[in-house]
Coordinates of C-alpha atoms and ligand atoms in Angstrom, one line a residue:
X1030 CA -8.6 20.1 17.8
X1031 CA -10.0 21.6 14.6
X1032 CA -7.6 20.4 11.2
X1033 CA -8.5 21.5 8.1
X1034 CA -8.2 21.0 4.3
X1035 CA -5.0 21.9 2.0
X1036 CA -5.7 23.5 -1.1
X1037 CA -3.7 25.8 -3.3
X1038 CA -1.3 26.4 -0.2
X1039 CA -4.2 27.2 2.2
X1040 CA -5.3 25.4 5.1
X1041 CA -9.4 25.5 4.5
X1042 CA -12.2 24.2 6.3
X1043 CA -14.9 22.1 4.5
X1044 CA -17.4 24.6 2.1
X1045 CA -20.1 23.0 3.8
X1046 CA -18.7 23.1 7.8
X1047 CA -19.3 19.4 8.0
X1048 CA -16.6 17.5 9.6
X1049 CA -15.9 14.0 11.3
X1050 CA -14.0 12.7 14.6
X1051 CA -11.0 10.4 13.8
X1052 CA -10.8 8.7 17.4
X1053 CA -7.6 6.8 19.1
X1054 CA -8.7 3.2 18.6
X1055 CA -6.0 2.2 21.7
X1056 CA -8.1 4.5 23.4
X1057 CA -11.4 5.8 21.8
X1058 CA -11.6 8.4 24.5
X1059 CA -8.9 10.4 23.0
X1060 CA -9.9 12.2 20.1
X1061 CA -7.1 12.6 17.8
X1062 CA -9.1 15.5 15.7
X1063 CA -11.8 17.3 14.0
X1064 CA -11.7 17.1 9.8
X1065 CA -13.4 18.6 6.9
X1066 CA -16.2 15.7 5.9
X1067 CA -15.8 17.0 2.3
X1068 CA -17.9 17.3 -0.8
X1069 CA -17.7 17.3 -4.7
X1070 CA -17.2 20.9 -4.2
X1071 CA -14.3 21.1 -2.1
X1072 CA -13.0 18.4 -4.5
X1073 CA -13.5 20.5 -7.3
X1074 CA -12.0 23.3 -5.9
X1075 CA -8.8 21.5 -5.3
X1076 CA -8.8 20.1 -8.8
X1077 CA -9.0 23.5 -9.9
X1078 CA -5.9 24.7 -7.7
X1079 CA -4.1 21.7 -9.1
X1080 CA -4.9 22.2 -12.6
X1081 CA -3.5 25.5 -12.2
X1082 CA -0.2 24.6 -10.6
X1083 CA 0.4 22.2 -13.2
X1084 CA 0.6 24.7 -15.9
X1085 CA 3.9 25.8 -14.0
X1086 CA 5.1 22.1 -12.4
X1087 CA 5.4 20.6 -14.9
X1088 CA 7.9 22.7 -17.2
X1089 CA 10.2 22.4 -14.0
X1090 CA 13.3 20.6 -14.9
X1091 CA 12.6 17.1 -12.8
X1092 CA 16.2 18.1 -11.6
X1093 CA 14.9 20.6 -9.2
X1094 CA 11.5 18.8 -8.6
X1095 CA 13.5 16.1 -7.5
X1096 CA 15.5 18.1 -5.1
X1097 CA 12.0 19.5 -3.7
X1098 CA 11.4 15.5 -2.9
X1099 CA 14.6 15.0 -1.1
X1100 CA 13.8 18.1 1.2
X1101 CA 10.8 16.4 2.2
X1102 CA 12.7 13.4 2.6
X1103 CA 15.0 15.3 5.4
X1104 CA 12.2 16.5 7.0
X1105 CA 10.8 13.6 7.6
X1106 CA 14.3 12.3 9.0
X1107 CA 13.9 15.5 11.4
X1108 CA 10.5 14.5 12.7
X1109 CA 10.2 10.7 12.1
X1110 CA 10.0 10.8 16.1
X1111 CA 7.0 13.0 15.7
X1112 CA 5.3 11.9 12.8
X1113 CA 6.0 7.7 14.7
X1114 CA 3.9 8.9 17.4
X1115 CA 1.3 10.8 15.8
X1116 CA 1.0 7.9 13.3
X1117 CA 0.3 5.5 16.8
X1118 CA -2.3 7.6 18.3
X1119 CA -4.1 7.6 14.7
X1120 CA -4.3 4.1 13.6
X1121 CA -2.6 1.9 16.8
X1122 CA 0.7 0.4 15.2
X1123 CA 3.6 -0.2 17.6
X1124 CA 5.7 3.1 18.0
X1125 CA 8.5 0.6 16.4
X1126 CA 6.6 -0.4 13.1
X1127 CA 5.4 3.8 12.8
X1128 CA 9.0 4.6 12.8
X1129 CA 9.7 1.8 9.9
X1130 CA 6.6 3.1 8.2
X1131 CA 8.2 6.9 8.4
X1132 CA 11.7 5.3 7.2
X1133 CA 10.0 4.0 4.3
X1134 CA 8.8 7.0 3.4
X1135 CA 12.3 8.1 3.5
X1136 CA 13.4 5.7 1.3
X1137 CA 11.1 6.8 -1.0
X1138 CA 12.1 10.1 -1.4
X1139 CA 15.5 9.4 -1.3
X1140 CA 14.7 6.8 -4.8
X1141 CA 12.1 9.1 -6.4
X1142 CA 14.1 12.4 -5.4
X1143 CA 17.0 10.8 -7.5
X1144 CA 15.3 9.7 -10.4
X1145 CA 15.1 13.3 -11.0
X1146 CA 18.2 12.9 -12.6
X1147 CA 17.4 9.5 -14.5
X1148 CA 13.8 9.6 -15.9
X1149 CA 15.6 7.8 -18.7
X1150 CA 13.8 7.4 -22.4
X1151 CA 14.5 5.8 -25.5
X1152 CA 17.1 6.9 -28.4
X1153 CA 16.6 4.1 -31.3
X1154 CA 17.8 4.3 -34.8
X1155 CA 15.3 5.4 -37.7
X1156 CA 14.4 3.0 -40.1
X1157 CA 14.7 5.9 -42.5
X1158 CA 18.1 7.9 -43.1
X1159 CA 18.8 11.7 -41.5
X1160 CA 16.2 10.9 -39.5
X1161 CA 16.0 10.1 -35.1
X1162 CA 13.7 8.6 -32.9
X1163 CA 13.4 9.5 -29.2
X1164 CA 11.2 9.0 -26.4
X1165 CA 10.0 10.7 -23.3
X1166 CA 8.7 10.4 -20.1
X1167 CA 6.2 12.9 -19.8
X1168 CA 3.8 14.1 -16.6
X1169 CA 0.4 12.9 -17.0
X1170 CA -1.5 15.6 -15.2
X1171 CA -3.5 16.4 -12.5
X1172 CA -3.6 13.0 -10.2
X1173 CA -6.2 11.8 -8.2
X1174 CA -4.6 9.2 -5.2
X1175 CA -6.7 7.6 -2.6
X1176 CA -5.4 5.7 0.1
X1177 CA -5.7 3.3 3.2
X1178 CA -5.2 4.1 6.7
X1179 CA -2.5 1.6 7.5
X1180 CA 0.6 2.7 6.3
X1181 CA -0.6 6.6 6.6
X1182 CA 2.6 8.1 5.5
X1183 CA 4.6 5.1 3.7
X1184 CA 1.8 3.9 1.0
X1185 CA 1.2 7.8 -0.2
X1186 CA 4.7 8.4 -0.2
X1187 CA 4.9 5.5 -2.5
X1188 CA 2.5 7.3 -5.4
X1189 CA 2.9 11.3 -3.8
X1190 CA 6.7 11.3 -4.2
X1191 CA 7.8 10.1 -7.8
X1192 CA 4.2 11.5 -9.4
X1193 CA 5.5 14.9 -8.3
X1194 CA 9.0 14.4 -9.4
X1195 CA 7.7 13.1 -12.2
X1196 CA 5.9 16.4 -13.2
X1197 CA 2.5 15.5 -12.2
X1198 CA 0.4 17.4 -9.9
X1199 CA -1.8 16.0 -6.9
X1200 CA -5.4 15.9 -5.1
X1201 CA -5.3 13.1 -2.1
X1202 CA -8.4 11.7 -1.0
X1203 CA -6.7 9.9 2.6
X1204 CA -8.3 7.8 4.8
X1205 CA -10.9 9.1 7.4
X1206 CA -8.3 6.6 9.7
X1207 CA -5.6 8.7 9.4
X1208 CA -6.0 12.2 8.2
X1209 CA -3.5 13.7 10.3
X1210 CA -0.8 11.8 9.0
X1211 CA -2.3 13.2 5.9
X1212 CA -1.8 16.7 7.7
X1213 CA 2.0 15.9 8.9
X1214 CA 2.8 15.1 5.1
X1215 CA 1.3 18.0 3.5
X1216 CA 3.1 20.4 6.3
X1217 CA 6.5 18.7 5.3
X1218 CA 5.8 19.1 1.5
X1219 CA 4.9 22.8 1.9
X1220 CA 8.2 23.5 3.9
X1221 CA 9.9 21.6 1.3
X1222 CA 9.0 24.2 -1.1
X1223 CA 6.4 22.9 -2.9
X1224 CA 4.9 25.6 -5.2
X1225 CA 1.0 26.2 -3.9
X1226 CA -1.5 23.9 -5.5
X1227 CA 1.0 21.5 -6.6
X1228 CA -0.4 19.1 -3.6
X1229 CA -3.9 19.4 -2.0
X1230 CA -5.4 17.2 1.0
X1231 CA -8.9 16.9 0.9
X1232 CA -10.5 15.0 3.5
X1233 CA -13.7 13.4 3.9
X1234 CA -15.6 9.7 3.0
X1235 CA -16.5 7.6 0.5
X1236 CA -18.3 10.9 -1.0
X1237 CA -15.2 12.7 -1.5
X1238 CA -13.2 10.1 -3.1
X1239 CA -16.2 9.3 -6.1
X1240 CA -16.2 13.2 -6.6
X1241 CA -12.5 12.6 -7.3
X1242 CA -12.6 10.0 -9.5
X1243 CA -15.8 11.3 -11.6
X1244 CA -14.3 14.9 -11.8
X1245 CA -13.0 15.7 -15.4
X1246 CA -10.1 17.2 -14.2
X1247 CA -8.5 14.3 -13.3
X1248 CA -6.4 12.2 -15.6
X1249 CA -5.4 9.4 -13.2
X1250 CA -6.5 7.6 -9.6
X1251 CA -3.8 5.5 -8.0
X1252 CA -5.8 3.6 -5.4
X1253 CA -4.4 1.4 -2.6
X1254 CA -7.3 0.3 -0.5
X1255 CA -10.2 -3.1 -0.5
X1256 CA -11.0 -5.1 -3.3
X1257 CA -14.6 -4.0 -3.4
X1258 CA -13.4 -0.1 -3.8
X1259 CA -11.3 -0.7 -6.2
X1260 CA -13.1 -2.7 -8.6
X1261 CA -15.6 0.1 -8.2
X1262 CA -12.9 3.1 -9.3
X1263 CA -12.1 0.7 -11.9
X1264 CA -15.3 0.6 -13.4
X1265 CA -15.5 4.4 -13.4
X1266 CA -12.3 4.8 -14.4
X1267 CA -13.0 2.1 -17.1
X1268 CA -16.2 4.6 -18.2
X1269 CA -14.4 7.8 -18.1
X1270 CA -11.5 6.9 -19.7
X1271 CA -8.8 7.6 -17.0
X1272 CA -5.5 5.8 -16.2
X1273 CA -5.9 4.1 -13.0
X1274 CA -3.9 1.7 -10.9
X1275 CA -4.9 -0.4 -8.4
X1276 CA -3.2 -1.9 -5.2
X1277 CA -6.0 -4.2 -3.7
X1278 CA -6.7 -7.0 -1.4
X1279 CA -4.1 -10.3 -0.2
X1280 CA -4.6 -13.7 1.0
X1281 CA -1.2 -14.3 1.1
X1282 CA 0.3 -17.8 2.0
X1283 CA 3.9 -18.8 3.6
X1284 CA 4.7 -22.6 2.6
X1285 CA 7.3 -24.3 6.1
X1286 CA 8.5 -27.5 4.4
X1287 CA 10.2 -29.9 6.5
X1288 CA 14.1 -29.0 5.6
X1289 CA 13.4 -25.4 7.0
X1290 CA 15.1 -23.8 10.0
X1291 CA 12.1 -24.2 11.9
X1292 CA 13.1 -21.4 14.3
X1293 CA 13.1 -18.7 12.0
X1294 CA 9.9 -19.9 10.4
X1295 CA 8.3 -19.7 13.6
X1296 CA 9.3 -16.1 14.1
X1297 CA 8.6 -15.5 10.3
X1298 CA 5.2 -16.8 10.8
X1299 CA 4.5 -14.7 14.0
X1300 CA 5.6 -11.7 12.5
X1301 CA 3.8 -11.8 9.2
X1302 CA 0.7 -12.9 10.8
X1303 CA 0.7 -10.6 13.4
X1304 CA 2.8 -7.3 12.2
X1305 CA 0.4 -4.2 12.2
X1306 CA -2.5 -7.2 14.2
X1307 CA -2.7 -8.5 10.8
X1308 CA -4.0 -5.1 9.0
X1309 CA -1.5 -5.5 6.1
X1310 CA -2.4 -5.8 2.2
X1311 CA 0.9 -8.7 2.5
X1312 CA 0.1 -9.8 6.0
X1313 CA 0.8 -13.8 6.2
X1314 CA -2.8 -15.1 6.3
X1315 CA -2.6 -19.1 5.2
X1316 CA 0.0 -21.1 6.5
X1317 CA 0.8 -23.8 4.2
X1318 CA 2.6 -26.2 6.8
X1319 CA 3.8 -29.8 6.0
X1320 CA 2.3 -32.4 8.1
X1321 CA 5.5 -34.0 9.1
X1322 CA 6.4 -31.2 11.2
X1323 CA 3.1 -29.7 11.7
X1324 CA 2.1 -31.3 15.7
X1325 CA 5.4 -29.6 16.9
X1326 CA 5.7 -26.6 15.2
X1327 CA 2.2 -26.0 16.2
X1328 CA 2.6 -26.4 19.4
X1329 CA 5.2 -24.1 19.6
X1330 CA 3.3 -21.4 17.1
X1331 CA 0.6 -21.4 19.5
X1332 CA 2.8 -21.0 23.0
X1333 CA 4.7 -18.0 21.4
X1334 CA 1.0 -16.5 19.8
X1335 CA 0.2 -16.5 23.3
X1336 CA 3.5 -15.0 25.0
X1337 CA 2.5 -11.6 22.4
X1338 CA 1.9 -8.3 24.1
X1339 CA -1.0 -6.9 22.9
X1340 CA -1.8 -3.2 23.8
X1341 CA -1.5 0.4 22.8
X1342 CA 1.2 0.6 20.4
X1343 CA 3.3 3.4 22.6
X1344 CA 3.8 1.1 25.6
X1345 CA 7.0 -0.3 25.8
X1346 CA 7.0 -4.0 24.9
X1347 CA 3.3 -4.2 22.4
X1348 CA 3.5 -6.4 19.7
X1349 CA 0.4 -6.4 18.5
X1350 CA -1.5 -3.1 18.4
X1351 CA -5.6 -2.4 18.4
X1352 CA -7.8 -3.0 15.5
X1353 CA -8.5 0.1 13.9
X1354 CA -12.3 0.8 14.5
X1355 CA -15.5 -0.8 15.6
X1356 CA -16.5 -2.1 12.0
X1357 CA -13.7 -3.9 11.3
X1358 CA -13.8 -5.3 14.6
X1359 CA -17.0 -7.0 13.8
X1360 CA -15.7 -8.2 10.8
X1361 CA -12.9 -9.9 12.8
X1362 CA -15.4 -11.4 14.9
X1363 CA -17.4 -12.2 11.8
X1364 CA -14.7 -14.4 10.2
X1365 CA -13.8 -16.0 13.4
X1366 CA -17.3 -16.9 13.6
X1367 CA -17.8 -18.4 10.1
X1368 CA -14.4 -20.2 10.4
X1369 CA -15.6 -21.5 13.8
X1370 CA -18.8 -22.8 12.0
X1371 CA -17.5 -24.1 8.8
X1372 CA -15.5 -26.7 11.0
X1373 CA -12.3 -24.9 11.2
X1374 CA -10.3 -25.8 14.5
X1375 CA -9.5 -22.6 16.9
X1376 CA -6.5 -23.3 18.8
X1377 CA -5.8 -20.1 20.3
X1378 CA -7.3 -16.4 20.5
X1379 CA -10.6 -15.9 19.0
X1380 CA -12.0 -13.3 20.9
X1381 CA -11.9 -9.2 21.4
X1382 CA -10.3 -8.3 24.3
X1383 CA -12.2 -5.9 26.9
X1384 CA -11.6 -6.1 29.9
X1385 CA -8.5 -3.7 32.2
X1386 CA -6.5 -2.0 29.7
X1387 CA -8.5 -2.8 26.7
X1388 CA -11.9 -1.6 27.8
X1389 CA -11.6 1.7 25.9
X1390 CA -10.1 0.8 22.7
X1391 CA -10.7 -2.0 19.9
X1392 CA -8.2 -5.0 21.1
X1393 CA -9.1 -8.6 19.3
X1394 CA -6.3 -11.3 20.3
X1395 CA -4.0 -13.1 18.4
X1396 CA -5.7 -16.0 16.7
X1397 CA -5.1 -19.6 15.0
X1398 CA -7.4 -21.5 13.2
X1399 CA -5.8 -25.5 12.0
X1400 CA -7.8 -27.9 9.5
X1401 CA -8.8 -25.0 7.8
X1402 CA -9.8 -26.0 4.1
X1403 CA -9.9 -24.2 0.6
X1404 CA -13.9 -24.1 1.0
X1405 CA -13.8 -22.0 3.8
X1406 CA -14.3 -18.6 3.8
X1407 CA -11.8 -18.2 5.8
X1408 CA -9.2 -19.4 3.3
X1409 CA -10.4 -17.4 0.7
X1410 CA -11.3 -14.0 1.8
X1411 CA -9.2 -11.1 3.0
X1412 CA -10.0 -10.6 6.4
X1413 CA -7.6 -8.1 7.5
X1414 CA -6.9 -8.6 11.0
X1415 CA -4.5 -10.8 13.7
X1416 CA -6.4 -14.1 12.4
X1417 CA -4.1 -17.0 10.8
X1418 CA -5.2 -20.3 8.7
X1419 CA -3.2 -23.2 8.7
X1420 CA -3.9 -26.0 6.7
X1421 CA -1.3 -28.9 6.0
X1422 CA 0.3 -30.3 3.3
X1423 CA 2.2 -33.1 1.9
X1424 CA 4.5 -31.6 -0.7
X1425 CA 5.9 -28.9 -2.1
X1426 CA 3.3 -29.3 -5.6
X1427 CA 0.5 -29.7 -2.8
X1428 CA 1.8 -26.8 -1.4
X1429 CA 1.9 -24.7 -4.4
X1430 CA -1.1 -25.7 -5.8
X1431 CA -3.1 -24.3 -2.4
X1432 CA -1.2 -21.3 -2.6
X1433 CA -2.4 -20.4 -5.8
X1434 CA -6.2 -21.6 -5.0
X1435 CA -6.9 -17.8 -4.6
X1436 CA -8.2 -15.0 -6.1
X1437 CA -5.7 -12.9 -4.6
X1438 CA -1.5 -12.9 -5.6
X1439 CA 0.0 -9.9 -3.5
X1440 CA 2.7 -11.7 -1.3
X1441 CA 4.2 -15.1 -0.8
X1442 CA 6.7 -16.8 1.1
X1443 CA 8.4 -20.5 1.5
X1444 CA 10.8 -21.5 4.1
X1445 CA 13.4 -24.1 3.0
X1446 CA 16.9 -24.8 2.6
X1447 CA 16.1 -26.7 -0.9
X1448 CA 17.5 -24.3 -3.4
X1449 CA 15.4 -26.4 -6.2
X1450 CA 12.4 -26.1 -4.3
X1451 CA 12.8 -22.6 -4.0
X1452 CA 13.3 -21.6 -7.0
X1453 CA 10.2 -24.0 -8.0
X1454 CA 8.4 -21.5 -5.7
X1455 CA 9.7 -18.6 -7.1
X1456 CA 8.7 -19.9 -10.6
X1457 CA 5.1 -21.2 -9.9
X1458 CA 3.5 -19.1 -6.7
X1459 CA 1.2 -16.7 -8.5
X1460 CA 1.8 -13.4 -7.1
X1461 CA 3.8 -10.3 -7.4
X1462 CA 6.2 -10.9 -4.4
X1463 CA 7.6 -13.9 -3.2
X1464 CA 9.9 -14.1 -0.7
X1465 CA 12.4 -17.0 0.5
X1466 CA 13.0 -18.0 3.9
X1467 CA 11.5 -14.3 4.8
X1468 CA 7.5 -13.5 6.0
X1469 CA 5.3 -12.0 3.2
X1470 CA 5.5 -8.6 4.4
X1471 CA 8.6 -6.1 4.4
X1472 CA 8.8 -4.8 0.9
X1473 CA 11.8 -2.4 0.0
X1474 CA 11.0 1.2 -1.3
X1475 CA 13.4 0.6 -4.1
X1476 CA 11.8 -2.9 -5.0
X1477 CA 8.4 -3.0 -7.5
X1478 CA 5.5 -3.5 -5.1
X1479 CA 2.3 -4.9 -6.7
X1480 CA 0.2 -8.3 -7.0
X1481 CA -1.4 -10.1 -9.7
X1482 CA -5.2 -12.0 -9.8
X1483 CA -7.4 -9.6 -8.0
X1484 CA -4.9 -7.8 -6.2
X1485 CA -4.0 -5.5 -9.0
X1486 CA -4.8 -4.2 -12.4
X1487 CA -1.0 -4.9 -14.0
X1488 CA 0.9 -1.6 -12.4
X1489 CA 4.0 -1.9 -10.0
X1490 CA 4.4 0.6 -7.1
X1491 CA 8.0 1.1 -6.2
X1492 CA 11.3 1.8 -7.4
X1493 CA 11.4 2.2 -11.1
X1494 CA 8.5 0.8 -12.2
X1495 CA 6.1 3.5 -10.5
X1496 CA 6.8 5.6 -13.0
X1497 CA 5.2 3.5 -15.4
X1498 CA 2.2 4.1 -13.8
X1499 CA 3.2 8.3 -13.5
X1500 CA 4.5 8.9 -17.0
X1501 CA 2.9 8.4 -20.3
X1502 CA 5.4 8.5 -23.7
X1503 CA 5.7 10.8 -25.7
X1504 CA 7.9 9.5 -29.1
X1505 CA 9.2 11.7 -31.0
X1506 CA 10.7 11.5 -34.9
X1507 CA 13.1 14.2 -36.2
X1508 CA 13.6 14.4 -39.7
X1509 CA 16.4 16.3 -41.0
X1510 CA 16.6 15.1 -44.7
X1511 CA 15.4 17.8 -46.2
X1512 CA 12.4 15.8 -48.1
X1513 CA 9.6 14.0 -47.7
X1514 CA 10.5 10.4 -46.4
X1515 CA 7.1 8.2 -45.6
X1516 CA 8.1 5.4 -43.1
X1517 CA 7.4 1.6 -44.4
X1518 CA 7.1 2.8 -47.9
X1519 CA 10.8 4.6 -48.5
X1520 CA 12.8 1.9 -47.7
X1521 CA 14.6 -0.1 -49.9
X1522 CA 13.8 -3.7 -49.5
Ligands
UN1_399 C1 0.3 -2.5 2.7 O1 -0.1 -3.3 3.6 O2 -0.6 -1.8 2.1 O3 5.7 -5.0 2.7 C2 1.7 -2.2 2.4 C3 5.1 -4.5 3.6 C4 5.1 -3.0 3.8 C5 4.1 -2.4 3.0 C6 2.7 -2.9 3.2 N1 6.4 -2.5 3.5 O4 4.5 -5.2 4.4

């Protein structure tokens, strides 16, 4: 199947005819579709389109842009069946977790479609008399937004839904994992109503996305995506002068102390480890366990890790999903390696799985590494698959300390029924999210979403707060004195 490009409300093939296979990686002989391997010049050309539309979008009351963003919010109701599935084939999650990733998206509208409505500034009073200050949110202008395969419709919806209400207009650059989510999202936006131009899909590589962010038409990239990308758009962001936020990398730990319902940490920690096999910006990837309960709750960590169904996302009963392609397959394997070397203890998994039902696809099993230490690798870097380190501890300040030994601050968690020691947590874990008596992933649509350390660049996705990232101020004075009053120097002291 041939899919194509969106620009200015047309479905258009790459200028160059150069395209790419995006495979099934349950099943690698099913090939989900052919897409347009894209160039600066299809780039520019959507630029173009969306610089045009924003001459128009933006003098839309946000009212009625907003109401635009709730249509696409119904649609996406109508075919979150569709879109669930299509979303499996793509990237592998279990049909379950695709329909929570289509809700989000949902969510999203619903919040973003609202603050239509709200987009609330500033009145203060003038230090000067017959005179008013105000502030406004305005659009900053033709956006630039890049994105990861594994949320294919929630993440975009996340930066796509309140930049449009917010005035802005869009080129998206989405991963060559998951353009036809990409597809399904521009198709609902178009039946929405969305004025032609207003949102372009280009698709393509790493090629595409550095036309995007070098092109002088755009004012902004929002980036969700690898460290190592992201501190490159930063640096060309940096040079060019654009806005640009960043939603990187995790290592994110959850802390079991010994007071804990040890049940629901157990499930907690299975979940967040293994939820989307691993692939999640907040997936739980240290477990911080205290050593007086640590031989049990192993044991029992390691017999349920064992019990979980792994296998094409669509078949009834899969917990854990494939691994998205062959390269980061071998960087599994790499990391299991190098913790395997560096002294760390495997105590289950540590393998790709081939053989029967997994022969065509890109399966790696569930895995645990114990006495895992801060100077391994495995500790520090983001590895972004179904592998979890567990290193004990022997207090909460031990605990908390370790957490924080990280370059990363995305997600946290602690289980405990000590209110002081969680809200000791909450205080001193360095990272955006922290989370109490809950796994590191799940984040709310109506909740800011961001890290600190190397995760981010300062910006919140989410709720209110993404349109701090969206909007820039505009302030605005009104005199009506009649005369010449200059500020700081009129004032009677
Ligand atoms: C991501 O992995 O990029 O909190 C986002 C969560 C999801 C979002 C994950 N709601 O795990």
């Amino acid at each position: 199947m041939q899919l194509l490009n969106y620009i200015a409300g047309q479905w258009v093939p790459s200028r160059s005819g150069r395209t790419f296979r995006n495979l099934n990686p349950a099943d690698t002989r099913d090939c989900v579709g052919e897409f347009p391997l894209s160039s600066a010049e299809d780039v520019a050309l959507a630029v173009e389109a969306a610089a045009e539309a924003y001459r128009s979008w933006r003098l839309v009351p946000a009212p009625q842009r907003g109401e635009i963003v709730r249509r696409a919010g119904q649609l996406l109701r109508e075919r979150k069946e569709e879109l669930a599935r299509a979303m499996v084939r793509e990237m592998g999650k279990p049909l379950v977790e695709a329909r929570g990733d289509v809700q989000e998206a949902i969510d999203t509208a619903d919040y973003a479609a609202s603050e239509g409505r709200r987009l609330f500034g500033y009145t203060t009073p003038s230090e000067l008399p017959n005179k008013v200050n105000l502030s406004f949110r305005m659009p900053v202008g033709v956006c630039g937004i890049i994105t990861a395969w594994n949320f294919p419709i929630a993440v975009p919806s996340w930066k796509i839904f309140p930049a449009l209400v917010a005035g802005n207009t869009i080129v998206w650059k989405p991963s060559e994992d998951a353009p036809l989510c990409a597809n399904l999202l521009a198709e609902i936006l178009q039946e929405a109503g969305l004025p032609p131009g207003v949102f372009n899909v280009v698709h393509g590589d790493a090629e595409a996305g550095e036309a995007l962010v070098r092109h002088p038409g755009v004012r902004l990239i929002a980036f969700t995506g690898s460290t190592a990308v992201g501190r490159r758009i930063a640096t060309l962001c940096g040079e060019l002068n654009k806005k640009c936020s960043l939603e990187m990398g995790g290592k994110n730990p959850l802390i079991v102390l010994p007071d804990a319902d040890l049940d629901l940490a157990l499930q907690g920690v299975l979940w967040g480890a293994f939820g989307t096999s691993g692939q999640r910006c907040t997936a739980t990837s240290r477990l911080l366990l205290h050593r007086d309960i640590a031989e049990h709750f192993l044991e029992r960590l390691c017999a349920a890790t064992q019990q979980l169904r792994v296998g094409n996302g669509l078949d009834e009963g899969v917990n854990v999903g494939p691994i998205i392609n062959a390269r980061q397959l071998e960087r599994i394997e790499h990391y299991v390696e190098l913790g395997r070397r560096q002294g760390a203890r495997l105590l289950v998994g540590g393998h790709r799985l081939t053989e029967g039902e997994y022969v065509h696809g890109y399966f790696f099993a569930p895995t645990i590494f114990a006495d895992v230490t801060p100077e391994m690798t495995i500790f520090r870097e983001e590895i972004f698959g179904p592998v979890l380190s567990v290193t004990l501890v022997d207090s909460l300040e031990h605990a908390i300390a370790l957490a924080n030994d990280s370059d990363y601050g995305l997600s946290s968690s602690i289980y405990t029924r000590d209110i002081v020691a969680a809200f000791r947590a909450i205080r001193d874990l360095e990272a955006g999210i922290t989370y109490v008596n809950a796994p590191t992933i799940g984040a709310e649509a109506h909740m800011p979403f961001g890290g600190v350390k190397a995760t981010g660049n300062g910006h919140r996705e989410g709720g209110w707060t993404v349109f701090d990232i969206f909007t820039e101020w505009k302030t605005v004075y009104i005199d009506y004195s009649g005369r010449l009053q200059r500020a700081q120097i009129d004032i009677e002291q």
